[in-house]
Coordinates of C-alpha atoms and ligand atoms in Angstrom, one line a residue:
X1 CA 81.8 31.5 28.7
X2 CA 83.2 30.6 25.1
X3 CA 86.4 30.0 25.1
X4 CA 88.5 31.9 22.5
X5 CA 92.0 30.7 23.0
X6 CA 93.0 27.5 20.8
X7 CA 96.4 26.5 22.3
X8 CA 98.8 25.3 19.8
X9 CA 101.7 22.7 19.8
X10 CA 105.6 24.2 19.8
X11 CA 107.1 22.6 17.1
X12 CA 110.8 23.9 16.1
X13 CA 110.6 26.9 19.1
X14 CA 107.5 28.6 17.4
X15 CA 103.5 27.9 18.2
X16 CA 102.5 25.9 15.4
X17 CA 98.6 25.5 14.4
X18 CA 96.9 22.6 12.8
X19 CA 93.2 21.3 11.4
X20 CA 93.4 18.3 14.2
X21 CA 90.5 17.7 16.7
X22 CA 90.4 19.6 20.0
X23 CA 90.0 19.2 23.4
X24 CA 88.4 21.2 26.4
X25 CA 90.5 22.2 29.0
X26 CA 88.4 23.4 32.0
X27 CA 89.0 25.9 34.8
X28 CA 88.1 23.1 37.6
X29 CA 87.2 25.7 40.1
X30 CA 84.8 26.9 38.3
X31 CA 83.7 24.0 36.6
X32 CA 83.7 26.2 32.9
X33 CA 85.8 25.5 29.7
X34 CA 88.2 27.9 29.7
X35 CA 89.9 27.1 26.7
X36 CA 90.4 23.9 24.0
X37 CA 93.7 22.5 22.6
X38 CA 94.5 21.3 19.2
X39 CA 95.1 17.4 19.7
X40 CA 97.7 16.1 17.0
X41 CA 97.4 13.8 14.5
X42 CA 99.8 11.2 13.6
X43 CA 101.2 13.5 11.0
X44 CA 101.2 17.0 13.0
X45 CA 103.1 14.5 16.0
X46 CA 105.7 13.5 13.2
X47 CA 106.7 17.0 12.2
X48 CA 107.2 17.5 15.9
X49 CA 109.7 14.5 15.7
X50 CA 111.2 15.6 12.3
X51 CA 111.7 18.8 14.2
X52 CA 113.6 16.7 17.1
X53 CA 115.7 14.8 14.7
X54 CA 117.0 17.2 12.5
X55 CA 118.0 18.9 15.5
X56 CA 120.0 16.1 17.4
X57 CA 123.3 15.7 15.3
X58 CA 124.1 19.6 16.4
X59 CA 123.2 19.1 19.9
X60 CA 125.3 15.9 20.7
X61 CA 127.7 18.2 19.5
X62 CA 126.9 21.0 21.7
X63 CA 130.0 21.0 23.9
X64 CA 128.7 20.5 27.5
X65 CA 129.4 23.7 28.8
X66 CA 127.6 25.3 26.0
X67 CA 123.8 23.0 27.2
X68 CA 125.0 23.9 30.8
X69 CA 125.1 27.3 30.4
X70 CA 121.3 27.0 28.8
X71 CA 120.5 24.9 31.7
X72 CA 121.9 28.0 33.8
X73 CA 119.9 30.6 31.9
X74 CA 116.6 28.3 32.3
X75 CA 117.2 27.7 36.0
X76 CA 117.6 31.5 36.2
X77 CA 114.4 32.3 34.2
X78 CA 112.2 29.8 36.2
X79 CA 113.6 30.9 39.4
X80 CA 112.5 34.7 38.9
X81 CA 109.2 33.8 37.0
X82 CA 108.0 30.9 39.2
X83 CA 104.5 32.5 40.3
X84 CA 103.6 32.6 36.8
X85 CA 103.8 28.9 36.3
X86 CA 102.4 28.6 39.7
X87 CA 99.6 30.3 38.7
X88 CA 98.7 29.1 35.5
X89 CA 99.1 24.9 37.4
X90 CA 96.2 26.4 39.9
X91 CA 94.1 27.0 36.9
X92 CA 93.8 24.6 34.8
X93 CA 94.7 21.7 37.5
X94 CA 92.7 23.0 40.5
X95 CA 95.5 22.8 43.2
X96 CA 96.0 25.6 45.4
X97 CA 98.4 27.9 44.9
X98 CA 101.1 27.0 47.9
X99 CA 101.0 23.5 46.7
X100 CA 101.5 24.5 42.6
X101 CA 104.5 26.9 44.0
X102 CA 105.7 23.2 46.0
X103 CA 105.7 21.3 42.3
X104 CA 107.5 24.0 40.8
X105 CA 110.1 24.3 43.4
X106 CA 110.3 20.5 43.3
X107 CA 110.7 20.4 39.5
X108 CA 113.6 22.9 39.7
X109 CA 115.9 21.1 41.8
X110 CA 115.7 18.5 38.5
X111 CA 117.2 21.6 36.5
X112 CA 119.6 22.6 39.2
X113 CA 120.7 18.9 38.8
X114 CA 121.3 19.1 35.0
X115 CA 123.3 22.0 35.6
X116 CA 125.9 20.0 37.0
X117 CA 125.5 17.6 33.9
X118 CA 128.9 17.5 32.8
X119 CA 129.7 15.8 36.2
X120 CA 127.4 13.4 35.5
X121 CA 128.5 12.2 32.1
X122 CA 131.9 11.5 32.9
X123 CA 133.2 8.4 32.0
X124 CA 135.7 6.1 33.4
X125 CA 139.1 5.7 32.3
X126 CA 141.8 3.0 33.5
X127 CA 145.4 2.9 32.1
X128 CA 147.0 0.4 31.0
X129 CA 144.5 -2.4 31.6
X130 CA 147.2 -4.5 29.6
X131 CA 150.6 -3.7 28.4
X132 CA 150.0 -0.4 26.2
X133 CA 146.8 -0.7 26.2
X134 CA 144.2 1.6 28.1
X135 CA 140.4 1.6 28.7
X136 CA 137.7 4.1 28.8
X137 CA 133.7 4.7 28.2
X138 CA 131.4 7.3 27.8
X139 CA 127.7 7.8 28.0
X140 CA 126.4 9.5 24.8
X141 CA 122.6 10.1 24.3
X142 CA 120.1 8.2 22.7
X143 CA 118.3 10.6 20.4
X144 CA 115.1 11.8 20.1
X145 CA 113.1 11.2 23.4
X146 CA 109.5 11.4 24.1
X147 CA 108.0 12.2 27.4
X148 CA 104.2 11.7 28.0
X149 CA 102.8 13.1 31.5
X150 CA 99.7 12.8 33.3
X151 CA 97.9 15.8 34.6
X152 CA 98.8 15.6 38.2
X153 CA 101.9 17.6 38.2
X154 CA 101.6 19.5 34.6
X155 CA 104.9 20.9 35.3
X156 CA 106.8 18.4 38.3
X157 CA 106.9 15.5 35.6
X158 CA 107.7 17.3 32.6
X159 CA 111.3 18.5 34.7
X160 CA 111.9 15.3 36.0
X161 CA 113.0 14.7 32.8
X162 CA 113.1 16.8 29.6
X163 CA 115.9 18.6 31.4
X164 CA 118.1 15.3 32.0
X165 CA 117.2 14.2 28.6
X166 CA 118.2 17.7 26.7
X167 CA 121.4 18.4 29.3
X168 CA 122.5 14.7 28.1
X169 CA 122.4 16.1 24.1
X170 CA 119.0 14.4 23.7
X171 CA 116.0 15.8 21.9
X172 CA 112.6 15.8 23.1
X173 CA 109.2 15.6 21.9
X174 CA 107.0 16.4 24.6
X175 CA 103.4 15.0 25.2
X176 CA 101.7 16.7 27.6
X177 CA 98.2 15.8 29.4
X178 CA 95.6 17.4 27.5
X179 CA 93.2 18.2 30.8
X180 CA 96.6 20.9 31.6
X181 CA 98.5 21.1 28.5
X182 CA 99.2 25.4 29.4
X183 CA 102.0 24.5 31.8
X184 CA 104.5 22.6 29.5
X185 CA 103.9 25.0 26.8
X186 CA 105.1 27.7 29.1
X187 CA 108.5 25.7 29.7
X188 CA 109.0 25.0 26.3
X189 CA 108.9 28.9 25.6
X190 CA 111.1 30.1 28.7
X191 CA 113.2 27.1 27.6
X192 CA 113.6 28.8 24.1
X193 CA 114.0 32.1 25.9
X194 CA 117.1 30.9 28.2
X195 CA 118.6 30.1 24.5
X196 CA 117.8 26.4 23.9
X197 CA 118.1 25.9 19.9
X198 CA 115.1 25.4 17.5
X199 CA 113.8 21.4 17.7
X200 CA 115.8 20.7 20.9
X201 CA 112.7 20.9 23.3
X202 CA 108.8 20.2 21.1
X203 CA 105.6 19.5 22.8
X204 CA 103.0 18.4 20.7
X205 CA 99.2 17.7 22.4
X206 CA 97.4 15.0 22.2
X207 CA 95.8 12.1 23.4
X208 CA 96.1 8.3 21.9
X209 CA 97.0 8.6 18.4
X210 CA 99.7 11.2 19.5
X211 CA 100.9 8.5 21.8
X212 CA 100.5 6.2 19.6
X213 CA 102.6 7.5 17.0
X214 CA 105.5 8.2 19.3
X215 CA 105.9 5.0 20.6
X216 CA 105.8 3.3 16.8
X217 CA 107.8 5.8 15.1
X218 CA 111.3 4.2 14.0
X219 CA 112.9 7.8 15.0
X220 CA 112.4 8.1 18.6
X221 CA 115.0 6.0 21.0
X222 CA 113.3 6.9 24.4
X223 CA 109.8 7.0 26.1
X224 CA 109.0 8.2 29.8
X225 CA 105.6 8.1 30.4
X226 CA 104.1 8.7 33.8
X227 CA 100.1 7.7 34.4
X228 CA 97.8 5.0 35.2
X229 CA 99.1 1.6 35.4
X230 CA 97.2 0.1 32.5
X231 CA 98.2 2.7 30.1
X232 CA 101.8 2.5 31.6
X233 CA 101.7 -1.8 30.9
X234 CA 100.8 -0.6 27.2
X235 CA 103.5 2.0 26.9
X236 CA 106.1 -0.5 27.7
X237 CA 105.1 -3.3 25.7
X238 CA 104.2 -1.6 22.5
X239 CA 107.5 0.9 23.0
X240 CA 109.6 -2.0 23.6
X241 CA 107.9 -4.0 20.9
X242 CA 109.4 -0.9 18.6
X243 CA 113.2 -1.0 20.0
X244 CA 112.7 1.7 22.2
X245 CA 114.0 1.8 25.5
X246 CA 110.8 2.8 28.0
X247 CA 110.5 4.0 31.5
X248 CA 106.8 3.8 32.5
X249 CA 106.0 5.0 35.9
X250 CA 102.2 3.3 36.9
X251 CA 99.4 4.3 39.4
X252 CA 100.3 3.7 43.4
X253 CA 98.1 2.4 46.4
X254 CA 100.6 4.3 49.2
X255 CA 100.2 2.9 53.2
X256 CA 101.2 4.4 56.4
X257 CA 102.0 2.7 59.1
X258 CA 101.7 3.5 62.4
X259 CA 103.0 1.8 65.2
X260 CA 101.6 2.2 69.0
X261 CA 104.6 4.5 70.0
X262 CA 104.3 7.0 66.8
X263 CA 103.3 10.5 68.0
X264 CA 99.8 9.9 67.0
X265 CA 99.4 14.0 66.6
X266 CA 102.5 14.1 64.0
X267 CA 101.0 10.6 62.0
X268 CA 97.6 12.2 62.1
X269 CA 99.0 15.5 60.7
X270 CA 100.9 13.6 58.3
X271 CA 97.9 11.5 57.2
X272 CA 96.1 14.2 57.0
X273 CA 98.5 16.4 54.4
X274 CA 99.4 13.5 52.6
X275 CA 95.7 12.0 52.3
X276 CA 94.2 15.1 51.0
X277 CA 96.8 17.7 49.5
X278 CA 96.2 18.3 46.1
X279 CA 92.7 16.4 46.6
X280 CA 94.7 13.0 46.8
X281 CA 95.3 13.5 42.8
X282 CA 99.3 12.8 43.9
X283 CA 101.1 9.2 43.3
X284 CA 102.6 9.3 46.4
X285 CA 99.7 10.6 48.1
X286 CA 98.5 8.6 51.1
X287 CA 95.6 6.7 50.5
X288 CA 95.9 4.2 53.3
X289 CA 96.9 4.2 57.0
X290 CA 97.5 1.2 58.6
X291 CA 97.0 1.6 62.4
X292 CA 98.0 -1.1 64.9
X293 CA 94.4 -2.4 66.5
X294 CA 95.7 -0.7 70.2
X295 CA 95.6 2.9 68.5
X296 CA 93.6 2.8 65.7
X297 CA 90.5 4.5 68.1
X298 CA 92.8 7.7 69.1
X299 CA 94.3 7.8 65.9
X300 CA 91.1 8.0 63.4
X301 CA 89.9 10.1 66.2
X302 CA 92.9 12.3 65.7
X303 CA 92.4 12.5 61.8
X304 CA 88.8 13.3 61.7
X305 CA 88.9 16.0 63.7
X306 CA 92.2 17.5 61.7
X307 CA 90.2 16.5 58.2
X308 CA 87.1 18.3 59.2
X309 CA 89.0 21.9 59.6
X310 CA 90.4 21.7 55.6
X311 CA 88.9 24.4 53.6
X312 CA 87.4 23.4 50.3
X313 CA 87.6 26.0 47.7
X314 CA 89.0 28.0 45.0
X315 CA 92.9 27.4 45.0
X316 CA 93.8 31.0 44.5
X317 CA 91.7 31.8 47.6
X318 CA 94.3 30.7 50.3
X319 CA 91.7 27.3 50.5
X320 CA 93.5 24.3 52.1
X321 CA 92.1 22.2 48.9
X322 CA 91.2 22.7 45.6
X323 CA 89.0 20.7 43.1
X324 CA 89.2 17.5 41.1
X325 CA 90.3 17.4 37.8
X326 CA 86.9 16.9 35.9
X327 CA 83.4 16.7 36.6
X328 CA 84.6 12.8 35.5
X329 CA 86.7 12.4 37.4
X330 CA 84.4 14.0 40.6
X331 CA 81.8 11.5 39.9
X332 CA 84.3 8.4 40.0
X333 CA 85.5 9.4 42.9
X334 CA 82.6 9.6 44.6
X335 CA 81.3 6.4 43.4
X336 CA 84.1 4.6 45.4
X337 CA 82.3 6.4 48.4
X338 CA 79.3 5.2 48.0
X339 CA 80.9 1.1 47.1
X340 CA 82.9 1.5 50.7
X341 CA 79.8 2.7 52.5
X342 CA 78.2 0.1 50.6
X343 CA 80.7 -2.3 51.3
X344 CA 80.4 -2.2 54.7
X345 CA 83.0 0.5 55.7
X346 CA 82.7 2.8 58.5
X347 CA 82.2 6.2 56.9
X348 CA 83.7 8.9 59.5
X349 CA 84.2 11.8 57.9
X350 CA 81.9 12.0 54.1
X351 CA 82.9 14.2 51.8
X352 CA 80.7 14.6 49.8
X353 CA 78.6 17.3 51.1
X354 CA 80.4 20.9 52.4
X355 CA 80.4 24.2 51.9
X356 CA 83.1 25.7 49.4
X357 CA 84.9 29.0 48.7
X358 CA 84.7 29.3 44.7
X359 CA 82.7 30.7 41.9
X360 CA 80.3 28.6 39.7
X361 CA 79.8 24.8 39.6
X362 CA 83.5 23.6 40.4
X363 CA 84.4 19.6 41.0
X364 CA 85.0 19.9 44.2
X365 CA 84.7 16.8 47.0
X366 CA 85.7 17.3 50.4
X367 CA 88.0 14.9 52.4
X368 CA 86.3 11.7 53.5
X369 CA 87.7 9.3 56.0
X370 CA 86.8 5.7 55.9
X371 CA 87.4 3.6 58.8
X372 CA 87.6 -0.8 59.4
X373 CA 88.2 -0.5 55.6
X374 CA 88.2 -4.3 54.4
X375 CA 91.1 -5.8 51.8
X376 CA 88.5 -7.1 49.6
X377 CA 87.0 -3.5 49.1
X378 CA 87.3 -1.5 45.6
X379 CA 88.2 1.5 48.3
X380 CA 91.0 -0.6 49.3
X381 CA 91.9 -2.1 46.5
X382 CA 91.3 0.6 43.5
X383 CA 93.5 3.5 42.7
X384 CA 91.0 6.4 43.6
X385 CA 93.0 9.4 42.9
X386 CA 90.8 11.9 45.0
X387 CA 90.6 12.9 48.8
X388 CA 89.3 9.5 50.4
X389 CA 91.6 8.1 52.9
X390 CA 91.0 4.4 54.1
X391 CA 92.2 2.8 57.7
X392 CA 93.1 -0.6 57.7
X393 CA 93.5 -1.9 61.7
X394 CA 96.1 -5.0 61.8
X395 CA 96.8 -6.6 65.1
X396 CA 101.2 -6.3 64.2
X397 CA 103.9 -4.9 62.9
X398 CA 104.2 -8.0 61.0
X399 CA 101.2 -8.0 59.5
X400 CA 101.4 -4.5 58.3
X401 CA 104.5 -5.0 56.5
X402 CA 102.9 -8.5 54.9
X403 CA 100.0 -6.5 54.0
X404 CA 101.9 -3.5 52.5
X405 CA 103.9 -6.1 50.6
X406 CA 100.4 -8.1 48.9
X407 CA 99.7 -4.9 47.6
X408 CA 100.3 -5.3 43.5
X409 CA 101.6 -1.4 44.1
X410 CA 105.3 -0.4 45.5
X411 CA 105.5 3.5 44.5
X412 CA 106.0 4.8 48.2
X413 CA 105.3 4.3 51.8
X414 CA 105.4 5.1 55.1
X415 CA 106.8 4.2 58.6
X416 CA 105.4 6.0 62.2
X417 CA 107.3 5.2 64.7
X418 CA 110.1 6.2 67.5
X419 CA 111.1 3.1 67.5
X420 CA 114.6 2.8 65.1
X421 CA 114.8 -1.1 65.0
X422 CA 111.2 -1.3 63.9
X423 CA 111.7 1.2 61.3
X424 CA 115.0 -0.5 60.4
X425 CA 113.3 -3.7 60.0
X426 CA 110.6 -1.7 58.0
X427 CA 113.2 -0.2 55.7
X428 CA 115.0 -3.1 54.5
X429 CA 111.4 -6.1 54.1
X430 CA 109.2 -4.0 52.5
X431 CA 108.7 -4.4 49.0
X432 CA 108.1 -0.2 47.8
X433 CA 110.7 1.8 46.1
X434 CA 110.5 4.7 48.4
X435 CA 110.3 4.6 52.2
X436 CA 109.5 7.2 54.2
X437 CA 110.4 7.3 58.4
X438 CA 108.3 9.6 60.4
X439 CA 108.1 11.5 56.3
X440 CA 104.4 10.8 54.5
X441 CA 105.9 11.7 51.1
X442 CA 109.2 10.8 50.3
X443 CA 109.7 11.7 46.7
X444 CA 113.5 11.6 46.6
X445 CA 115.8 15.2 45.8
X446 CA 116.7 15.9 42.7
X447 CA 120.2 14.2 43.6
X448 CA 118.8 10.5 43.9
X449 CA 116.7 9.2 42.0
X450 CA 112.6 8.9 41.7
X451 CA 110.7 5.4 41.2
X452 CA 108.7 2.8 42.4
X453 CA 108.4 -0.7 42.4
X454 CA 105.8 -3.7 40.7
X455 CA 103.0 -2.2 39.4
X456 CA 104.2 1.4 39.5
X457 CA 106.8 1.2 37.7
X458 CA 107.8 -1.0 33.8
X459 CA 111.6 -0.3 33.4
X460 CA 114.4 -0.6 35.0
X461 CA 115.6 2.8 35.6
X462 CA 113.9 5.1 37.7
X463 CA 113.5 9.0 37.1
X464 CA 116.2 11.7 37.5
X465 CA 119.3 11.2 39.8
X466 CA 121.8 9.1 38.1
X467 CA 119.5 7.2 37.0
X468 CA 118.1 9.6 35.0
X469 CA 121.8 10.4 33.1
X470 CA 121.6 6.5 32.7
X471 CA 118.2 5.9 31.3
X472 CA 119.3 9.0 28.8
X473 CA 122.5 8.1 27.8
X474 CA 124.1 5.0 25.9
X475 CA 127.2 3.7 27.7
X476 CA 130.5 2.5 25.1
X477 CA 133.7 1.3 26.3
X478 CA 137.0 2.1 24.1
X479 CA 139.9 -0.4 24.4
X480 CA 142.8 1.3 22.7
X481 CA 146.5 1.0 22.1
X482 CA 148.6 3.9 20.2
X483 CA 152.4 3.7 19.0
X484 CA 154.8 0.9 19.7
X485 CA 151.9 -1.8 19.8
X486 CA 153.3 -5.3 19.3
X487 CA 152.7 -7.5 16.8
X488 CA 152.2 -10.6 18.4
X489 CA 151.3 -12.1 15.1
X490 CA 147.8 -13.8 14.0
X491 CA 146.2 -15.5 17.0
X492 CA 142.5 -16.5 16.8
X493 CA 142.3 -16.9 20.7
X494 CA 139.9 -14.2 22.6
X495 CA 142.0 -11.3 23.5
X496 CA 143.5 -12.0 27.0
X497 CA 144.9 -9.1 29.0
X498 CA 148.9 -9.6 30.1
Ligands
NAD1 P1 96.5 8.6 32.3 O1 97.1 7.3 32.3 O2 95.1 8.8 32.0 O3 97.3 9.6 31.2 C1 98.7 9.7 31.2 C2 99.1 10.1 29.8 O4 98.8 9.0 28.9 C3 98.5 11.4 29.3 O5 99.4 12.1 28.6 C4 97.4 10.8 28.3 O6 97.1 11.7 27.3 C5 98.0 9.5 27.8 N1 96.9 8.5 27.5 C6 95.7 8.4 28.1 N2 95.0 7.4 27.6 C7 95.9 6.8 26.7 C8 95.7 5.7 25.8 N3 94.6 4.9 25.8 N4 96.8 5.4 25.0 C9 97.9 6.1 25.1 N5 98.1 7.2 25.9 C10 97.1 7.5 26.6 O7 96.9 9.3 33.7 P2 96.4 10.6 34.3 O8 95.0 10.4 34.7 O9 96.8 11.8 33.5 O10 97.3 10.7 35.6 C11 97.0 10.0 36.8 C12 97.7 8.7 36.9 O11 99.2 8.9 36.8 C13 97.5 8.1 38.3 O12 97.4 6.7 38.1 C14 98.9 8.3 39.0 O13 99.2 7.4 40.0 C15 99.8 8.2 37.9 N6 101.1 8.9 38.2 C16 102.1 8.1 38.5 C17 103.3 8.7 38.9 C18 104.5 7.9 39.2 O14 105.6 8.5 39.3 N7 104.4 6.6 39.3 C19 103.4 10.1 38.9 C20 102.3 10.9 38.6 C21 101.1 10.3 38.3

């Protein structure tokens, strides 16, 4: 098939075309290009953020319940027109539909957060913090904010926080992953249709130079950026380097543990959805269980049988689990197979042979289970990002949690257990920003906040939540005194309070 469709950056609320190189975006069901992107040069990526800075001084200025009542209108808008977005996730990702329905469901409780913005940015006042004289602050926004997302959620990241940023009276460039670029171009235009003003809300694509450019370009305050862990290292030091204040969220290694009184049916279930929805391409998927030696038999047992049921196919086909993201990325994951069966793994289930419901050559794997998985194994110790699960067997609690902590990773994990001083214990030593008891997948609710720990996350403020209203907003405190204020003469001394 030749693709005819070009798709364009939306620069100032209309598609805007360029000469810049192109990209293939590929159906991955299929395994055909289904249509190419325009990838922007430094300058197309600079009128995107001429766009976004022309447009800030009138949006600070939006009163609040002007942005809220956008937010209200977008909410709406993605509410009624969900399946659409759904839809066009499962095609260019390769999840299956339920799943891309799950993201956007997840995303929207991020904009049904920002509708309650003006809650969030109020300040603090105190009166009369000395005689006459009274104290307040307020968080006003930074300016022009970038986002750059990774493929895996082509809608889930961009919500986590272009809404935050826009609802604060920031504006946003928008760099999408150019494997699924379709999805945050839809946004932008429902955004625009709900009534958010030209330049507000841009997404250029892209790939390095576009990145490149936004984190060097004296205009823009703010980067998020959500991928890999080296590219996330690079992001914060070369954003920081520029005065920007940078939120980059890394790759993850996620364990389960599961102690001897888990229900071994519920952990294997959990392992099982956790391990291999959305083929493992999730940063809080499950790639490792760690199974206390007395269980470990029943419960690989348990997930071997479950893993062996998953249908492979199409994601529009009511499959359990749809392709990889490339033909790449296919063939990197299953090297890692072949180094752990190499390695000296015990290969339980293999994935790499199976029979699949889809059209065409599609990058499809099926789930693989590796068992008596060492530490000193690339399967163990890589990122794979695909639908190989790896048991570790320890002979304690205590050495679970010491091994979960020697992981360089600390995005999420996982408890199994009935027992609620264990999973106490469990909840305050280990060394991950989000814990899940008896849950495989804890990202938080829109409420709290979203972020991990040492290598999967550079920053200090995590995603959404209050944090999110913090990471996007500047706090300044006002000491004031009005009428009457006493002139206690010239006095060099530091201002005491009486
Ligand atoms: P990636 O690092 O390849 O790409 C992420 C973004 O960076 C994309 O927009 C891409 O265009 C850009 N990019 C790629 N190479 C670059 C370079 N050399 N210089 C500058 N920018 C560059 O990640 P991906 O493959 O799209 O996504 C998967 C990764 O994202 C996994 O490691 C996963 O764990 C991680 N992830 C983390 C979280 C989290 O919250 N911690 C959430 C989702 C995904």
């Amino acid at each position: 098939m030749t693709p005819t469709e070009n798709l364009q950056h939306w620069i100032n609320n209309a598609a805007t075309s360029t000469q810049d190189r192109t990209g293939k975006i590929y159906n991955p069901a299929t395994g055909e290009v289904a249509r190419t992107v325009q990838l922007a040069s430094k300058a197309t990526t600079e009128l995107a953020i001429s766009a976004a800075a022309a447009a800030f001084p009138k949006w600070r200025d939006t009163s609040l319940a002007r942005r809220t009542a956008i937010m209200f209108n977008f909410r709406q808008l993605l509410t009624e027109r969900k399946g659409e977005l759904a839809a066009i996730i499962t095609a260019e990702h390769g999840k299956v539909l339920d799943d891309a329905l799950g993201e956007v469901a997840r995303g929207l409780e991020v904009v049904e957060l920002c509708c309650n913005a003006p809650y969030l940015l109020k300040g603090e006042y105190s009166q009369n913090a000395s005689t006459g004289v009274d104290v307040h602050s307020l968080r006003q926004p930074v300016g022009v904010a970038a986002i750059i997302s990774p493929f895996n959620f082509p809608a889930m990241v961009p919500l986590w926080f272009f809404p935050v940023a826009i609802a604060a009276g920031n504006t946003v460039v928008l760099k999408p992953s150019e494997k699924d670029p379709s999805a945050a171009i839809w946004l932008a235009q429902l955004f625009a249709e709900a009534g958010g003003p030209e330049g507000v809300f841009n997404v250029v694509h892209g790939d390095k130079e576009s990145v490149d450019t936004l984190l060097t370009d004296p205009r823009v305050s703010s980067v998020s950026f959500v991928g890999s862990t080296p590219i996330a290292q690079y992001v914060y030091a070369t954003g920081t380097a520029h005065n920007k204040r940078v939120q980059a969220f890394g790759g993850a290694k996620n364990h389960m543990l599961v102690l001897p009184d888990a229900d071994l049916d519920l952990a294997a279930d959990m392992a099982v959805n956790a391990g291999f929805g959305a083929a493992g391409e999730r940063c809080m998927a499950i790639s490792v269980v760690v199974a206390i030696d007395s269980i470990a038999d029943e419960l690989v047992a348990k997930i071997a049988e479950r893993a062996k049921t998953l249908r492979v196919g199409d994601g529009t086909r009511g499959c359990d689990m749809g392709p990889l993201i490339t033909g790449e990325h296919k063939a990197k994951v299953a090297g890692y197979i072949d180094a752990g069966i190499e390695a000296g793994a015990d290969l339980v289930v293999d994935g790499r042979t199976g029979t699949v419901d889809a059209e065409g050559e599609g990058f499809f794997l099926h789930p693989t289970l590796f068992d008596k998985v060492g530490t000193n194994m690339s399967i163990y110790t890589d990122e794979i990002f695909g639908p190989v699960l790896s048991v570790v067997r320890v002979q304690s609690f205590n050495e679970g949690i010491e091994l979960i902590n020697a992981s360089p990773y600390g995005n999420g994990t996982a408890i199994f257990t009935n027992d609620g001083g264990a999973a106490r214990r469990f909840e305050d030593e280990i060394q991950v920003g989000m814990v899940g008891v008896n849950v495989p997948i804890p990202v938080p609710v829109g409420y709290h906040s979203f972020g991990g720990w040492k290598a999967s996350l550079f920053g200090d403020q995590h995603a959404y939540g209050p944090e999110g209203f913090k990471f996007f907003t500047r706090n300044k405190v006002v000491t004031k005194r009005w009428l009457d204020p006493s002139h206690g003469g010239i006095n060099l001394g530091f201002p005491q309070n009486d």
